[in-house]
Amino acid sequence: MPKIARTSRGAAARKTPPVVRARNLLGLQGIDKDVLLSLLVRARGFSLDTRAVGAPWNHSLRGTTVANLFFEDSTRTRTSFSMAAARLGANVLEFGASTSSVSKGETLIDTALNVQAMGVNCMVVRAKQSGAAAMIANHVNCAVINAGDGRHEHPTQGLLDIFTIAQSFKRDDFDLSGLTVAIVGDVFNSRVARSAIAGMKLLGAKLICIGPPSMAPKSLESLGCKVESNFDAIVPKADAIMMLRVQFERSSDATPGAEKKISPIPSSREYRDGFALTPDRAAKMKPGAIVMHPGPMNRGLEIDAAVADGPRSVILQQAANGVFCRMAAIESCVGNI
Ligand code: CP
């Protein structure tokens, strides 16, 4: 890993940077701050690389294989992990559950063990079960990176969200103190929010979660954030507003075996009245404040197109930064550096 050159405002630069490297990246809750900073600094190094997009940017992982084990759908995470591994010179093994023997009942662990037997150095795991990546990590001897597990964590999303905020506010040292980040909407179901809260809090940001009580219950305060229900009161105070998708796919009839999905919101109009980021609300944001969304977006529900595509939006920067952060994560975990 690179040396950490911290230039935090008011803090003395380190003389002897620690050697920090993670074998697995399963979450940001409880992560060592030096590991987090090392990943972010390394991601910044990749972001500043000016070589042509598409070419391997370095060959540190040449001869290694990274397997994308996606048991749940993805656009951004999967493609950016593939691109990140390719830019590091690694071979990429793509696995999609819908075209695999998972459809015949094979378990996640059997799937992982069989893929490992073919000789992979790192598995990138996405699954709908919370704890799935950690469970696989307990059974395999290669590196494991959590690419989103149920409602639990999405650590590389947390990294890219921190990276994007630091980039937007020119916090070269990744010190986020003095910044207020509002996370709005379906927080309860959000692994993105859990990783963002853990990582941003560690770096000094103030976190406020906002939503209806079913989506932003007070119990979330145990994560280290505040919980509010009046979005309009928070809009002018936030430096970054991170809108979350209403996760229709995670709401189902509680009856055992029921397939029926039930809507997590009583009405779109009521939800929008309270919690949508509309142009009117965006106009009341602080000068310089930014709009974020991890994607995929429900345009016209939690965020309006004029805001998502507007001048405050850093949503596509988030997607771009995902590649750099995932390069840093893979490089750190595979350790061939
Ligand atoms: N933000 C995110 O995880 O998007 P995907 O589901 O498309 O990977």
CSV table of C-alpha atoms and ligand atoms in Angstrom, one decimal:
chain,number,residue,atom,x,y,z
A,1,MET,CA,0.0,0.0,0.0
A,2,PRO,CA,1.1,3.6,-0.5
A,3,LYS,CA,2.4,5.7,2.3
A,4,ILE,CA,-0.3,7.9,3.8
A,5,ALA,CA,0.6,11.5,3.3
A,6,ARG,CA,-1.8,13.2,5.7
A,7,THR,CA,-2.0,16.9,5.4
A,8,SER,CA,-5.1,17.3,7.6
A,9,ARG,CA,-5.9,20.9,8.6
A,10,GLY,CA,-4.4,21.5,12.0
A,11,ALA,CA,-3.0,18.0,12.3
A,12,ALA,CA,0.7,17.3,12.1
A,13,ALA,CA,1.8,15.2,9.1
A,14,ARG,CA,2.8,11.7,10.0
A,15,LYS,CA,6.5,10.9,9.9
A,16,THR,CA,6.1,7.1,9.9
A,17,PRO,CA,3.0,6.0,8.0
A,18,PRO,CA,1.7,2.6,9.1
A,19,VAL,CA,1.7,-0.3,6.7
A,20,VAL,CA,-2.0,-0.8,6.2
A,21,ARG,CA,-3.6,-3.5,4.1
A,22,ALA,CA,-6.8,-5.4,4.3
A,23,ARG,CA,-7.2,-9.1,3.2
A,24,ASN,CA,-10.9,-8.8,3.0
A,25,LEU,CA,-13.2,-5.8,2.8
A,26,LEU,CA,-16.5,-6.8,4.3
A,27,GLY,CA,-17.7,-3.5,5.7
A,28,LEU,CA,-16.8,-0.1,6.9
A,29,GLN,CA,-18.3,-0.6,10.4
A,30,GLY,CA,-15.3,-1.0,12.7
A,31,ILE,CA,-12.7,-0.5,10.0
A,32,ASP,CA,-9.4,0.9,11.1
A,33,LYS,CA,-9.1,4.5,10.2
A,34,ASP,CA,-5.6,4.0,8.7
A,35,VAL,CA,-6.9,1.3,6.4
A,36,LEU,CA,-9.7,3.5,5.3
A,37,LEU,CA,-7.4,6.4,4.6
A,38,SER,CA,-5.0,4.2,2.8
A,39,LEU,CA,-7.7,3.0,0.5
A,40,LEU,CA,-8.9,6.5,-0.2
A,41,VAL,CA,-5.4,7.8,-0.8
A,42,ARG,CA,-4.7,4.9,-3.2
A,43,ALA,CA,-8.0,5.6,-5.0
A,44,ARG,CA,-6.9,9.2,-5.4
A,45,GLY,CA,-3.7,8.1,-6.9
A,46,PHE,CA,-5.6,6.0,-9.5
A,47,SER,CA,-7.9,8.9,-10.2
A,48,LEU,CA,-5.0,11.2,-11.0
A,49,ASP,CA,-3.5,8.7,-13.4
A,50,THR,CA,-3.8,10.2,-16.9
A,51,ARG,CA,-3.2,7.1,-19.0
A,52,ALA,CA,-5.8,6.1,-21.6
A,53,VAL,CA,-9.0,4.7,-20.2
A,54,GLY,CA,-9.3,1.1,-21.2
A,55,ALA,CA,-5.6,0.3,-21.0
A,56,PRO,CA,-4.3,-1.5,-17.9
A,57,TRP,CA,-3.1,1.3,-15.6
A,58,ASN,CA,-0.6,-0.8,-13.9
A,59,HIS,CA,0.3,-4.5,-13.9
A,60,SER,CA,0.4,-5.1,-10.2
A,61,LEU,CA,-2.3,-7.8,-10.4
A,62,ARG,CA,-1.1,-9.5,-13.6
A,63,GLY,CA,-1.4,-13.2,-13.3
A,64,THR,CA,-4.2,-13.0,-10.7
A,65,THR,CA,-7.9,-13.7,-11.2
A,66,VAL,CA,-10.7,-11.7,-9.7
A,67,ALA,CA,-14.2,-13.4,-9.7
A,68,ASN,CA,-17.3,-11.4,-9.7
A,69,LEU,CA,-19.9,-13.5,-7.8
A,70,PHE,CA,-23.1,-11.6,-8.2
A,71,PHE,CA,-26.1,-13.4,-6.7
A,72,GLU,CA,-28.1,-10.2,-7.0
A,73,ASP,CA,-28.4,-7.8,-9.9
A,74,SER,CA,-26.1,-4.8,-10.4
A,75,THR,CA,-25.1,-2.3,-13.0
A,76,ARG,CA,-22.6,0.1,-11.4
A,77,THR,CA,-20.9,-2.1,-8.9
A,78,ARG,CA,-20.4,-5.1,-11.2
A,79,THR,CA,-19.2,-3.1,-14.2
A,80,SER,CA,-16.8,-1.0,-12.1
A,81,PHE,CA,-15.3,-4.0,-10.3
A,82,SER,CA,-14.7,-5.6,-13.7
A,83,MET,CA,-13.2,-2.4,-15.0
A,84,ALA,CA,-11.1,-1.9,-11.9
A,85,ALA,CA,-9.7,-5.5,-12.1
A,86,ALA,CA,-9.0,-5.1,-15.8
A,87,ARG,CA,-7.1,-1.8,-15.2
A,88,LEU,CA,-4.9,-3.6,-12.7
A,89,GLY,CA,-4.1,-6.2,-15.2
A,90,ALA,CA,-6.1,-9.0,-13.5
A,91,ASN,CA,-8.1,-11.7,-15.3
A,92,VAL,CA,-11.8,-11.2,-14.5
A,93,LEU,CA,-14.2,-14.2,-14.1
A,94,GLU,CA,-17.8,-13.1,-14.4
A,95,PHE,CA,-20.5,-15.1,-12.6
A,96,GLY,CA,-24.2,-14.3,-12.7
A,97,ALA,CA,-26.6,-16.3,-10.5
A,98,SER,CA,-29.5,-16.3,-13.0
A,99,THR,CA,-27.4,-18.3,-15.5
A,100,SER,CA,-25.7,-20.5,-13.0
A,101,SER,CA,-26.5,-23.7,-11.1
A,102,VAL,CA,-27.8,-21.5,-8.2
A,103,SER,CA,-31.0,-21.8,-10.2
A,104,LYS,CA,-30.9,-25.6,-9.5
A,105,GLY,CA,-30.5,-25.0,-5.8
A,106,GLU,CA,-26.7,-24.9,-5.3
A,107,THR,CA,-25.8,-22.9,-2.2
A,108,LEU,CA,-23.7,-19.8,-2.1
A,109,ILE,CA,-20.9,-21.6,-0.3
A,110,ASP,CA,-20.8,-24.5,-2.7
A,111,THR,CA,-20.7,-22.0,-5.5
A,112,ALA,CA,-17.9,-20.1,-3.9
A,113,LEU,CA,-15.8,-23.2,-3.1
A,114,ASN,CA,-16.1,-24.5,-6.7
A,115,VAL,CA,-15.1,-21.1,-8.2
A,116,GLN,CA,-12.2,-21.0,-5.7
A,117,ALA,CA,-11.1,-24.4,-6.8
A,118,MET,CA,-10.5,-23.1,-10.3
A,119,GLY,CA,-7.9,-20.8,-8.8
A,120,VAL,CA,-9.1,-17.3,-8.0
A,121,ASN,CA,-7.3,-14.7,-5.8
A,122,CYS,CA,-10.2,-12.5,-5.0
A,123,MET,CA,-14.0,-12.9,-4.9
A,124,VAL,CA,-16.3,-9.9,-5.2
A,125,VAL,CA,-19.6,-11.0,-3.6
A,126,ARG,CA,-23.0,-9.4,-3.9
A,127,ALA,CA,-26.0,-11.2,-2.4
A,128,LYS,CA,-29.4,-10.4,-1.0
A,129,GLN,CA,-28.6,-12.0,2.3
A,130,SER,CA,-27.1,-9.8,5.0
A,131,GLY,CA,-23.8,-11.4,6.1
A,132,ALA,CA,-23.3,-13.5,2.9
A,133,ALA,CA,-19.9,-12.0,2.0
A,134,ALA,CA,-18.6,-12.7,5.6
A,135,MET,CA,-20.0,-16.2,5.5
A,136,ILE,CA,-18.2,-16.9,2.2
A,137,ALA,CA,-15.0,-15.4,3.6
A,138,ASN,CA,-15.2,-17.9,6.4
A,139,HIS,CA,-15.1,-20.8,3.9
A,140,VAL,CA,-12.6,-19.7,1.3
A,141,ASN,CA,-8.9,-18.9,1.5
A,142,CYS,CA,-8.8,-16.1,-1.1
A,143,ALA,CA,-9.6,-12.5,-0.5
A,144,VAL,CA,-13.3,-11.5,-0.3
A,145,ILE,CA,-14.8,-8.0,-1.0
A,146,ASN,CA,-18.4,-7.3,-0.1
A,147,ALA,CA,-20.2,-5.7,-3.1
A,148,GLY,CA,-23.4,-5.4,-1.1
A,149,ASP,CA,-25.1,-7.9,1.2
A,150,GLY,CA,-28.8,-7.4,1.9
A,151,ARG,CA,-29.4,-4.4,4.2
A,152,HIS,CA,-26.0,-4.8,5.9
A,153,GLU,CA,-23.1,-3.1,4.1
A,154,HIS,CA,-21.8,-1.9,0.8
A,155,PRO,CA,-18.3,-0.8,1.7
A,156,THR,CA,-16.9,0.2,-1.7
A,157,GLN,CA,-20.0,2.3,-2.2
A,158,GLY,CA,-19.1,4.0,1.1
A,159,LEU,CA,-15.6,4.5,-0.1
A,160,LEU,CA,-16.7,6.2,-3.4
A,161,ASP,CA,-19.2,8.3,-1.5
A,162,ILE,CA,-16.5,9.6,0.9
A,163,PHE,CA,-14.2,10.1,-2.1
A,164,THR,CA,-16.7,12.1,-4.0
A,165,ILE,CA,-17.5,14.4,-1.0
A,166,ALA,CA,-13.8,14.9,-0.3
A,167,GLN,CA,-13.2,15.7,-4.0
A,168,SER,CA,-16.2,18.1,-4.1
A,169,PHE,CA,-15.1,20.0,-1.0
A,170,LYS,CA,-11.4,19.8,-1.7
A,171,ARG,CA,-10.6,17.8,1.4
A,172,ASP,CA,-7.4,16.4,0.2
A,173,ASP,CA,-6.8,14.7,3.6
A,174,PHE,CA,-10.2,13.1,3.6
A,175,ASP,CA,-11.0,14.9,6.8
A,176,LEU,CA,-14.8,15.5,6.6
A,177,SER,CA,-15.1,17.5,9.9
A,178,GLY,CA,-17.4,20.5,9.6
A,179,LEU,CA,-19.5,18.9,6.8
A,180,THR,CA,-23.1,17.8,7.3
A,181,VAL,CA,-24.3,14.9,5.2
A,182,ALA,CA,-28.1,14.3,5.0
A,183,ILE,CA,-29.1,10.7,4.0
A,184,VAL,CA,-32.7,10.8,2.8
A,185,GLY,CA,-35.3,8.2,2.2
A,186,ASP,CA,-35.3,4.4,2.6
A,187,VAL,CA,-32.5,4.3,5.2
A,188,PHE,CA,-33.7,1.3,7.0
A,189,ASN,CA,-33.3,-1.0,3.9
A,190,SER,CA,-30.0,0.7,2.9
A,191,ARG,CA,-26.7,-1.0,3.0
A,192,VAL,CA,-25.3,2.1,1.3
A,193,ALA,CA,-26.4,4.2,4.3
A,194,ARG,CA,-24.9,1.9,6.8
A,195,SER,CA,-21.5,1.9,5.1
A,196,ALA,CA,-21.6,5.7,4.5
A,197,ILE,CA,-22.5,6.5,8.1
A,198,ALA,CA,-19.7,4.3,9.4
A,199,GLY,CA,-17.0,5.7,7.1
A,200,MET,CA,-18.1,9.3,7.1
A,201,LYS,CA,-18.5,9.4,10.9
A,202,LEU,CA,-14.9,8.0,11.3
A,203,LEU,CA,-13.7,10.9,9.1
A,204,GLY,CA,-15.5,13.5,11.1
A,205,ALA,CA,-18.7,14.3,9.2
A,206,LYS,CA,-22.0,14.9,10.9
A,207,LEU,CA,-24.7,12.5,9.6
A,208,ILE,CA,-28.4,13.1,9.6
A,209,CYS,CA,-30.9,10.5,8.4
A,210,ILE,CA,-34.3,11.7,7.2
A,211,GLY,CA,-37.3,9.8,6.2
A,212,PRO,CA,-40.7,8.6,7.4
A,213,PRO,CA,-40.5,6.6,10.6
A,214,SER,CA,-40.8,3.2,8.8
A,215,MET,CA,-37.8,4.1,6.7
A,216,ALA,CA,-35.8,6.2,9.2
A,217,PRO,CA,-36.6,4.8,12.7
A,218,LYS,CA,-35.0,6.4,15.7
A,219,SER,CA,-33.1,3.2,16.3
A,220,LEU,CA,-30.7,4.1,13.5
A,221,GLU,CA,-29.2,6.6,15.9
A,222,SER,CA,-27.2,3.7,17.4
A,223,LEU,CA,-25.1,3.9,14.2
A,224,GLY,CA,-23.9,7.3,15.2
A,225,CYS,CA,-26.2,9.5,13.1
A,226,LYS,CA,-29.1,11.8,14.0
A,227,VAL,CA,-32.6,10.9,12.8
A,228,GLU,CA,-35.0,13.6,11.7
A,229,SER,CA,-38.3,13.6,9.8
A,230,ASN,CA,-38.5,17.2,8.6
A,231,PHE,CA,-36.6,17.3,5.3
A,232,ASP,CA,-37.3,20.9,4.6
A,233,ALA,CA,-35.7,21.9,7.9
A,234,ILE,CA,-32.5,20.1,7.0
A,235,VAL,CA,-32.2,21.0,3.3
A,236,PRO,CA,-30.6,24.5,4.0
A,237,LYS,CA,-28.1,23.0,6.5
A,238,ALA,CA,-26.6,20.1,4.6
A,239,ASP,CA,-23.4,20.2,2.6
A,240,ALA,CA,-24.3,17.0,0.8
A,241,ILE,CA,-27.7,15.5,0.3
A,242,MET,CA,-27.6,11.8,-0.5
A,243,MET,CA,-30.9,10.6,-1.8
A,244,LEU,CA,-31.7,6.9,-1.4
A,245,ARG,CA,-33.8,4.7,-3.6
A,246,VAL,CA,-37.1,3.4,-2.3
A,247,GLN,CA,-36.3,-0.3,-2.3
A,248,PHE,CA,-39.5,-1.9,-3.5
A,249,GLU,CA,-37.9,-5.3,-3.9
A,250,ARG,CA,-37.1,-5.5,-0.2
A,251,SER,CA,-40.7,-5.1,0.9
A,252,SER,CA,-42.8,-8.3,0.9
A,253,ASP,CA,-45.8,-9.8,2.5
A,254,ALA,CA,-44.7,-11.1,5.9
A,255,THR,CA,-46.6,-14.3,5.4
A,256,PRO,CA,-44.1,-17.2,5.2
A,257,GLY,CA,-43.6,-18.2,1.6
A,258,ALA,CA,-45.5,-15.2,0.3
A,259,GLU,CA,-44.1,-14.0,-3.0
A,260,LYS,CA,-46.3,-10.9,-3.0
A,261,LYS,CA,-44.5,-7.6,-2.9
A,262,ILE,CA,-46.1,-4.8,-0.9
A,263,SER,CA,-45.3,-1.1,-1.5
A,264,PRO,CA,-43.2,0.4,1.2
A,265,ILE,CA,-44.9,3.7,0.8
A,266,PRO,CA,-48.6,4.4,1.2
A,267,SER,CA,-48.7,6.8,-1.7
A,268,SER,CA,-46.2,8.3,-4.1
A,269,ARG,CA,-47.7,11.8,-3.6
A,270,GLU,CA,-47.4,11.7,0.1
A,271,TYR,CA,-43.8,10.4,-0.1
A,272,ARG,CA,-42.8,13.1,-2.6
A,273,ASP,CA,-44.4,15.8,-0.4
A,274,GLY,CA,-42.2,14.9,2.5
A,275,PHE,CA,-39.0,13.4,1.1
A,276,ALA,CA,-38.4,14.0,-2.6
A,277,LEU,CA,-35.6,16.2,-3.7
A,278,THR,CA,-37.5,18.5,-6.1
A,279,PRO,CA,-36.2,21.6,-7.9
A,280,ASP,CA,-38.0,23.7,-5.2
A,281,ARG,CA,-36.1,22.0,-2.4
A,282,ALA,CA,-32.8,22.0,-4.3
A,283,ALA,CA,-33.1,25.7,-4.7
A,284,LYS,CA,-33.0,26.1,-0.9
A,285,MET,CA,-29.7,24.2,-0.6
A,286,LYS,CA,-26.6,25.9,0.7
A,287,PRO,CA,-24.3,27.5,-2.0
A,288,GLY,CA,-21.9,24.8,-3.0
A,289,ALA,CA,-23.9,21.9,-1.5
A,290,ILE,CA,-24.0,18.8,-3.6
A,291,VAL,CA,-26.6,16.2,-4.6
A,292,MET,CA,-25.7,12.5,-4.4
A,293,HIS,CA,-27.5,9.2,-5.2
A,294,PRO,CA,-25.9,5.7,-5.3
A,295,GLY,CA,-28.2,4.6,-8.1
A,296,PRO,CA,-30.3,3.1,-9.5
A,297,MET,CA,-32.7,6.1,-9.2
A,298,ASN,CA,-36.5,6.1,-9.1
A,299,ARG,CA,-36.7,9.4,-11.1
A,300,GLY,CA,-39.9,11.2,-10.3
A,301,LEU,CA,-40.2,9.5,-6.9
A,302,GLU,CA,-37.3,10.3,-4.5
A,303,ILE,CA,-35.5,12.6,-6.9
A,304,ASP,CA,-36.6,14.7,-9.9
A,305,ALA,CA,-34.7,14.6,-13.2
A,306,ALA,CA,-34.0,18.3,-13.1
A,307,VAL,CA,-32.1,17.8,-9.8
A,308,ALA,CA,-30.4,14.5,-10.7
A,309,ASP,CA,-29.1,16.0,-14.0
A,310,GLY,CA,-28.7,19.5,-12.5
A,311,PRO,CA,-25.6,21.6,-11.6
A,312,ARG,CA,-25.4,20.3,-8.0
A,313,SER,CA,-25.5,16.7,-9.0
A,314,VAL,CA,-22.3,14.6,-8.5
A,315,ILE,CA,-24.1,11.4,-9.3
A,316,LEU,CA,-22.0,10.5,-12.4
A,317,GLN,CA,-18.8,11.5,-10.5
A,318,GLN,CA,-19.8,8.9,-7.9
A,319,ALA,CA,-20.0,6.2,-10.7
A,320,ALA,CA,-16.6,7.3,-12.1
A,321,ASN,CA,-15.0,7.3,-8.7
A,322,GLY,CA,-16.3,3.8,-8.1
A,323,VAL,CA,-13.7,2.4,-10.4
A,324,PHE,CA,-10.8,4.1,-8.6
A,325,CYS,CA,-12.1,3.0,-5.2
A,326,ARG,CA,-12.6,-0.5,-6.4
A,327,MET,CA,-9.1,-0.6,-7.8
A,328,ALA,CA,-7.8,0.4,-4.4
A,329,ALA,CA,-9.9,-2.3,-2.7
A,330,ILE,CA,-8.9,-5.1,-5.0
A,331,GLU,CA,-5.2,-4.1,-4.9
A,332,SER,CA,-5.3,-4.0,-1.1
A,333,CYS,CA,-7.1,-7.3,-0.7
A,334,VAL,CA,-5.1,-9.3,-3.2
A,335,GLY,CA,-2.0,-7.8,-1.8
A,336,ASN,CA,0.2,-8.3,-4.8
A,337,ILE,CA,1.7,-4.9,-4.5
B,1,CP,N1,-25.0,1.7,-6.2
B,1,CP,C1,-25.1,0.4,-6.6
B,1,CP,O1,-24.8,-0.5,-5.8
B,1,CP,O2,-25.6,0.2,-7.9
B,1,CP,P1,-25.8,-1.2,-8.6
B,1,CP,O3,-26.9,-1.9,-7.8
B,1,CP,O4,-26.2,-0.9,-10.0
B,1,CP,O5,-24.5,-1.9,-8.5
